[in-house]
XYZ file of C-alpha atoms in Angstrom:
336
model
C 35.135 112.298 243.812
C 35.414 114.744 246.572
C 38.857 115.996 247.554
C 40.263 115.706 251.173
C 40.126 119.155 252.903
C 38.111 120.772 250.011
C 35.866 123.539 251.806
C 33.351 123.064 249.271
C 32.964 119.293 248.787
C 30.716 118.263 245.938
C 27.422 116.506 246.797
C 27.602 112.839 246.374
C 24.354 113.036 244.155
C 26.005 115.606 241.702
C 26.522 113.545 238.368
C 30.249 113.507 237.430
C 31.046 115.878 234.452
C 31.027 114.400 231.177
C 33.879 114.464 228.643
C 37.232 112.547 228.421
C 39.678 112.571 231.166
C 42.137 115.633 230.716
C 44.937 113.522 232.181
C 44.567 110.616 230.070
C 47.659 109.553 228.147
C 49.868 112.131 230.645
C 53.173 110.941 231.003
C 54.981 111.604 233.855
C 58.694 111.487 234.777
C 59.413 109.805 238.025
C 62.373 112.136 238.818
C 59.911 115.034 238.083
C 57.181 113.661 240.303
C 59.776 113.042 243.177
C 61.168 116.392 243.068
C 57.754 118.147 242.903
C 56.530 120.075 246.172
C 53.125 120.372 247.477
C 52.155 124.228 247.031
C 48.481 123.832 248.130
C 47.209 125.810 251.364
C 46.520 123.814 254.192
C 42.994 122.762 255.078
C 42.763 125.461 258.107
C 43.617 128.016 255.488
C 41.159 127.138 253.171
C 38.596 126.921 255.969
C 39.321 130.330 257.211
C 39.320 131.959 253.676
C 35.846 130.556 253.079
C 34.790 131.666 256.426
C 36.079 135.444 255.993
C 34.318 135.668 252.748
C 31.049 135.712 254.560
C 32.228 137.578 257.759
C 34.892 139.896 258.657
C 37.537 138.607 260.960
C 37.091 139.565 264.769
C 40.209 140.910 266.777
C 40.923 138.468 269.462
C 41.081 141.485 272.185
C 37.342 142.321 271.203
C 37.852 145.172 268.832
C 36.414 144.824 265.190
C 38.993 145.888 262.578
C 37.682 148.023 259.767
C 40.136 149.926 257.316
C 38.022 153.111 257.751
C 37.812 153.092 261.753
C 39.356 156.295 263.366
C 42.064 156.164 265.782
C 40.778 156.346 269.366
C 43.753 156.123 271.534
C 44.023 158.352 274.708
C 46.293 160.563 272.975
C 43.876 161.513 270.303
C 41.181 162.156 272.797
C 43.704 164.330 274.751
C 44.378 166.290 271.589
C 40.552 166.623 271.073
C 40.248 168.113 274.386
C 43.151 170.485 274.122
C 41.563 171.850 270.654
C 38.083 172.432 272.082
C 39.747 174.577 274.939
C 41.933 176.296 272.588
C 39.025 177.264 270.551
C 37.121 178.589 273.558
C 40.317 180.606 274.620
C 40.209 182.183 271.105
C 36.489 182.850 270.838
C 36.719 184.697 274.342
C 39.785 186.834 273.225
C 38.038 187.916 270.152
C 35.080 188.974 272.032
C 36.975 190.927 274.686
C 38.937 192.743 271.728
C 35.783 193.533 270.216
C 34.309 195.050 273.389
C 37.426 197.053 273.922
C 37.628 198.675 270.713
C 33.750 199.564 270.560
C 34.218 201.125 274.393
C 37.385 202.872 272.927
C 35.440 204.559 270.101
C 34.678 208.399 270.113
C 30.849 209.459 270.378
C 29.483 210.672 267.030
C 29.466 214.354 266.462
C 27.640 216.594 263.771
C 30.705 218.815 263.394
C 32.414 217.321 260.442
C 34.774 220.461 259.951
C 36.700 219.705 263.233
C 39.536 217.664 262.966
C 40.953 215.916 266.133
C 43.274 217.624 268.270
C 46.907 216.219 268.990
C 47.627 214.962 272.565
C 50.080 217.786 273.151
C 51.934 220.358 271.182
C 55.620 219.851 271.071
C 58.044 222.561 270.791
C 60.441 222.889 267.672
C 63.477 224.740 266.739
C 63.170 228.132 264.815
C 64.151 227.943 261.147
C 64.001 229.702 257.810
C 61.048 229.070 255.605
C 61.320 227.992 252.049
C 60.123 231.271 249.903
C 60.952 233.598 252.898
C 59.850 234.020 256.539
C 60.791 232.509 259.681
C 59.230 229.791 261.787
C 59.331 230.421 265.612
C 59.253 226.793 266.425
C 60.507 227.305 269.993
C 57.159 229.007 270.692
C 54.945 225.758 269.680
C 52.557 225.129 272.588
C 52.732 228.762 273.848
C 49.289 230.563 274.269
C 48.903 233.941 273.270
C 52.058 234.155 271.410
C 52.068 237.120 268.584
C 55.009 238.292 266.888
C 53.524 241.835 266.740
C 51.642 243.324 269.754
C 47.909 243.301 268.791
C 45.833 246.279 269.329
C 42.621 245.859 271.301
C 39.435 244.680 269.495
C 37.649 247.716 270.768
C 37.290 250.551 268.119
C 38.599 248.234 265.573
C 38.169 250.217 262.270
C 34.977 248.371 261.176
C 32.967 250.318 258.248
C 31.829 253.671 259.310
C 34.601 254.162 262.162
C 37.746 256.303 261.780
C 41.097 254.759 261.051
C 42.311 252.036 258.614
C 41.180 248.516 258.993
C 42.657 244.951 257.912
C 39.944 242.191 256.934
C 40.667 238.562 256.066
C 39.420 237.326 252.672
C 39.374 233.754 251.722
C 41.716 231.284 253.259
C 42.301 227.596 252.844
C 45.015 224.706 251.925
C 45.964 223.913 248.653
C 48.384 221.265 247.270
C 49.380 220.430 243.606
C 50.179 216.732 243.799
C 50.313 213.784 246.193
C 54.005 214.851 246.803
C 53.710 218.220 247.439
C 53.298 219.240 251.065
C 50.989 222.074 250.110
C 50.481 225.514 251.594
C 47.890 227.692 253.428
C 46.705 230.675 251.593
C 45.327 233.832 253.363
C 43.771 236.698 251.370
C 44.192 240.227 252.899
C 41.824 243.395 252.343
C 43.243 246.517 253.472
C 41.409 249.534 253.832
C 42.327 253.208 254.919
C 38.694 254.093 256.440
C 36.788 257.145 255.752
C 39.507 259.829 256.198
C 41.952 259.217 253.488
C 44.526 256.950 251.658
C 46.943 254.724 253.403
C 50.496 255.086 252.412
C 52.176 251.599 252.771
C 55.576 250.288 252.272
C 56.477 247.408 250.128
C 56.660 244.700 251.164
C 53.618 244.897 253.402
C 55.148 246.775 256.292
C 59.074 246.943 256.893
C 58.897 243.339 258.535
C 56.399 241.540 256.476
C 53.475 239.931 257.600
C 52.969 237.795 260.703
C 50.658 234.603 261.044
C 49.835 232.923 264.090
C 47.663 229.789 264.438
C 46.509 228.826 268.093
C 44.149 226.065 269.386
C 43.176 224.896 272.931
C 46.605 223.322 273.346
C 48.543 226.730 272.387
C 50.318 227.672 269.214
C 49.817 225.208 266.457
C 51.741 227.129 263.579
C 53.257 230.629 263.155
C 55.772 232.671 260.874
C 56.779 236.285 260.493
C 58.764 238.384 257.887
C 56.302 236.504 255.385
C 56.237 238.033 251.847
C 53.020 238.795 250.349
C 51.591 238.749 246.426
C 49.460 241.670 245.439
C 46.701 241.703 243.039
C 47.206 242.637 239.420
C 45.117 245.904 239.769
C 47.059 247.123 242.761
C 49.277 250.212 241.440
C 52.382 251.376 243.457
C 53.164 254.960 243.529
C 56.261 256.345 241.775
C 58.594 255.672 244.803
C 57.291 252.077 245.021
C 54.689 252.715 247.713
C 51.212 251.109 247.910
C 48.128 253.317 248.069
C 45.065 251.677 249.859
C 42.858 249.980 249.302
C 44.948 246.873 248.777
C 44.209 243.249 248.118
C 47.117 240.984 248.742
C 47.666 236.916 249.402
C 49.858 235.767 252.103
C 51.428 232.065 251.512
C 51.859 230.083 254.763
C 53.955 227.107 254.062
C 53.235 223.674 256.117
C 56.862 223.796 257.344
C 55.458 226.619 259.628
C 53.149 224.047 261.434
C 54.242 222.674 264.798
C 55.184 218.835 265.065
C 52.202 216.601 264.873
C 49.918 218.914 262.708
C 49.098 218.690 258.880
C 48.032 221.318 256.465
C 44.545 219.884 255.586
C 43.518 219.199 259.433
C 44.493 222.797 260.401
C 42.563 224.206 257.465
C 39.558 222.620 258.230
C 39.908 223.717 261.948
C 39.997 227.386 260.735
C 36.232 227.077 259.779
C 33.633 227.557 262.302
C 31.445 224.271 263.128
C 27.921 224.397 261.458
C 24.699 222.414 262.010
C 22.306 220.930 259.367
C 20.976 224.410 258.588
C 24.239 225.690 257.871
C 24.366 227.966 260.817
C 27.329 228.740 262.892
C 27.257 226.990 266.180
C 30.340 228.172 267.861
C 33.924 229.485 267.406
C 36.443 227.779 265.147
C 38.593 224.932 266.717
C 41.750 226.986 265.487
C 42.072 230.787 265.852
C 43.888 232.566 262.700
C 45.762 235.813 263.425
C 47.337 237.987 260.670
C 49.083 241.289 261.408
C 51.719 243.677 260.027
C 53.332 246.803 261.166
C 53.797 250.157 258.934
C 54.290 253.703 260.512
C 51.700 254.735 257.962
C 49.041 253.029 259.966
C 49.734 254.959 262.994
C 49.977 258.246 261.225
C 46.630 257.701 259.670
C 45.112 256.756 262.888
C 46.250 259.780 264.741
C 45.144 261.919 261.890
C 41.592 260.371 261.844
C 41.129 260.514 265.759
C 40.832 256.543 265.801
C 40.774 255.009 269.503
C 43.255 252.487 268.575
C 46.897 253.470 268.723
C 49.804 252.081 267.537
C 51.311 250.753 263.917
C 49.846 247.202 263.944
C 46.864 246.254 261.733
C 45.398 242.831 262.553
C 42.597 240.531 261.763
C 41.369 237.140 262.854
C 38.706 234.572 261.942
C 36.600 234.963 264.976
C 32.961 235.959 264.899
C 32.124 239.393 266.428
C 29.083 241.157 267.297
C 28.420 242.247 263.932
C 28.354 238.868 262.439
C 25.544 236.485 263.139
C 24.087 233.147 261.923
C 25.938 233.092 258.655
C 27.478 230.025 256.965
C 31.072 229.679 257.324
C 31.845 230.754 253.609
C 30.219 233.981 254.310
C 31.791 234.734 257.770
C 34.431 237.495 257.348
C 37.389 237.843 259.457
C 37.307 240.928 261.858
C 39.896 243.600 261.743
C 41.483 245.882 264.170
């Protein structure tokens, strides 16, 4: 028999289930029956439940509800617009920074031996150097500074000319470890010329050796009263003097460089630039001057009839008329 408010009433033609009545013989206590409460859903609830099983509920305001529906409030739309604007601004700034960095790049150059120059040479203070010598820091940035007055380049005592000569051997930077600041080493070759031996005092000259390194912005490093180390085959006289020819090594510490300069960069700048064929294309970026003064130099010049006067012997790393189209390793320093 159909039950009232049943959302799925059975058909009147449907046969009754067979079997005995499960409630047959059930005894109900009267007090229990009167105290029982009805817990069945109402007819409307059962009807809506049956309907919602076939179709999702519809919001009265016209919006269909879904557990996966994204928020579409006016605030979310405002945030989406702000996000798009921020992304566009970020992309524009990135493009501008890229263009600025590309415009600031220096043009490529084939001269790999020339390091960049500092903007300006800052003066420093005079100081004693480790191992001997004096750093004239107050002269940093000065153009044309030399501790000894250099003789003129004309009649500079090249092979075949009268008088003594000083030439540069090898020169470069060396460092023992990453913690070692390093040194610049310069080899010296001293020859008496064709007239006779050159009797030199030890150390090389009463005031030692002077080294100056100059660039387009002025002096970038200097030291004077530097000691020298002689080759093992250099034999002094009985009174401790040296008879040329003499080979010696001068050690120039990086503490003698002006502020803003490093040993490796300066050493690279002492080498003339070359092209792809290893041909020198111009003067070196930095000019290296080495000099010393000894009365024996002036005496031998006067005795040999040299056109150069004075007691100073000097050499540099510049190319002169007798040197042409050679590689940097083969370019000798000139002497005078």
